Structures are given as C-alpha cells and as structure tokens.
mmCIF file of C-alpha atoms in Angstrom:
data_model
loop_
_atom_site.group_PDB
_atom_site.id
_atom_site.type_symbol
_atom_site.label_atom_id
_atom_site.label_comp_id
_atom_site.label_asym_id
_atom_site.label_seq_id
_atom_site.Cartn_x
_atom_site.Cartn_y
_atom_site.Cartn_z
ATOM 1 C CA MET A 1 117.221 94.863 140.851
ATOM 2 C CA GLU A 2 118.038 97.049 137.979
ATOM 3 C CA SER A 3 117.516 94.237 135.283
ATOM 4 C CA GLY A 4 113.817 94.635 135.868
ATOM 5 C CA PRO A 5 113.374 98.077 134.322
ATOM 6 C CA ALA A 6 115.776 97.358 131.605
ATOM 7 C CA ILE A 7 113.780 94.239 130.608
ATOM 8 C CA PHE A 8 110.585 96.184 130.714
ATOM 9 C CA ALA A 9 111.795 99.158 128.773
ATOM 10 C CA GLY A 10 113.545 96.832 126.208
ATOM 11 C CA LEU A 11 110.283 94.884 125.672
ATOM 12 C CA VAL A 12 108.181 98.050 125.304
ATOM 13 C CA PHE A 13 110.463 99.369 122.700
ATOM 14 C CA ALA A 14 110.672 96.165 120.852
ATOM 15 C CA LEU A 15 106.933 95.574 120.892
ATOM 16 C CA PHE A 16 106.257 99.325 119.653
ATOM 17 C CA GLY A 17 108.936 99.022 116.996
ATOM 18 C CA ALA A 18 107.615 95.836 115.621
ATOM 19 C CA GLY A 19 104.055 96.998 115.642
ATOM 20 C CA LEU A 20 104.834 100.352 113.903
ATOM 21 C CA LEU A 21 107.044 98.376 111.253
ATOM 22 C CA VAL A 22 104.191 95.797 110.568
ATOM 23 C CA TRP A 23 101.549 98.746 110.541
ATOM 24 C CA THR A 24 103.740 100.811 108.131
ATOM 25 C CA THR A 25 104.396 97.811 105.868
ATOM 26 C CA ALA A 26 100.671 97.033 105.737
ATOM 27 C CA ARG A 27 99.787 100.543 104.909
ATOM 28 C CA VAL A 28 102.286 100.932 102.187
ATOM 29 C CA ARG A 29 101.457 97.538 100.606
ATOM 30 C CA HIS A 30 97.770 98.401 100.459
ATOM 31 C CA GLY A 31 98.444 101.744 99.000
ATOM 32 C CA ARG A 32 96.908 103.619 101.956
ATOM 33 C CA PRO A 33 98.560 106.819 103.507
ATOM 34 C CA VAL A 34 100.744 106.455 106.417
ATOM 35 C CA ALA A 35 100.061 110.052 107.578
ATOM 36 C CA HIS A 36 97.764 112.402 106.255
ATOM 37 C CA ASP A 37 98.601 115.636 104.268
ATOM 38 C CA VAL A 38 102.177 114.404 103.963
ATOM 39 C CA SER A 39 104.164 112.971 101.129
ATOM 40 C CA PRO A 40 103.599 109.186 101.085
ATOM 41 C CA VAL A 41 107.215 108.438 100.579
ATOM 42 C CA ALA A 42 108.229 110.840 103.291
ATOM 43 C CA SER A 43 105.806 109.573 105.914
ATOM 44 C CA ALA A 44 106.562 106.024 105.197
ATOM 45 C CA THR A 45 110.382 106.656 105.479
ATOM 46 C CA VAL A 46 110.006 108.647 108.656
ATOM 47 C CA ALA A 47 107.720 105.916 110.217
ATOM 48 C CA ALA A 48 110.042 102.972 109.089
ATOM 49 C CA ALA A 49 113.110 104.983 110.701
ATOM 50 C CA ALA A 50 111.257 105.427 113.899
ATOM 51 C CA ALA A 51 110.368 101.681 114.102
ATOM 52 C CA VAL A 52 113.947 100.712 113.342
ATOM 53 C CA THR A 53 115.200 103.076 115.956
ATOM 54 C CA ALA A 54 112.687 101.646 118.463
ATOM 55 C CA LEU A 55 113.719 98.172 117.608
ATOM 56 C CA ALA A 56 117.511 99.154 118.138
ATOM 57 C CA LEU A 57 116.722 100.854 121.350
ATOM 58 C CA GLY A 58 114.867 97.674 122.559
ATOM 59 C CA ALA A 59 117.739 95.447 121.701
ATOM 60 C CA TRP A 60 120.220 97.784 123.355
ATOM 61 C CA CYS A 61 118.223 97.850 126.523
ATOM 62 C CA LEU A 62 117.856 94.005 126.428
ATOM 63 C CA THR A 63 121.758 93.732 125.997
ATOM 64 C CA GLN A 64 122.344 95.751 129.198
ATOM 65 C CA VAL A 65 120.623 93.104 131.421
#
C-alpha cells in the first residue's frame, strides 16, 4: 500500500527535474535569460541545481519502493 505514493512522488520529482533541466538547457543554448533581472550565470546555475536535486529526490523515492 505504501509503494503507490512513493512511485507517484518519484515520478513527479523525476518529470519536474527532467523538464526543468531541458528547459534550462534550451534557454542557455539560445542565449535567452533563465530568470529576469538576475545574473544569467547565477540563474542558470540555480535552475540546474534545482533540476538535479529534483532528479535525485525522484531517484531516491523510486528506490524506496
């Protein structure tokens, strides 16, 4: 019974992390800002770190099944 929420949370974290990483990569490759009124390097770094963290949390949730 407890594996259902872990699978759901893992998939949500993994999809969010993957989507954020793809979006950040696309913005950086096209030279577009990741966030307005913030340093481009800082915003890309924070967004990439958040994406990797979400992917790691998703992987952790899926290993707890």
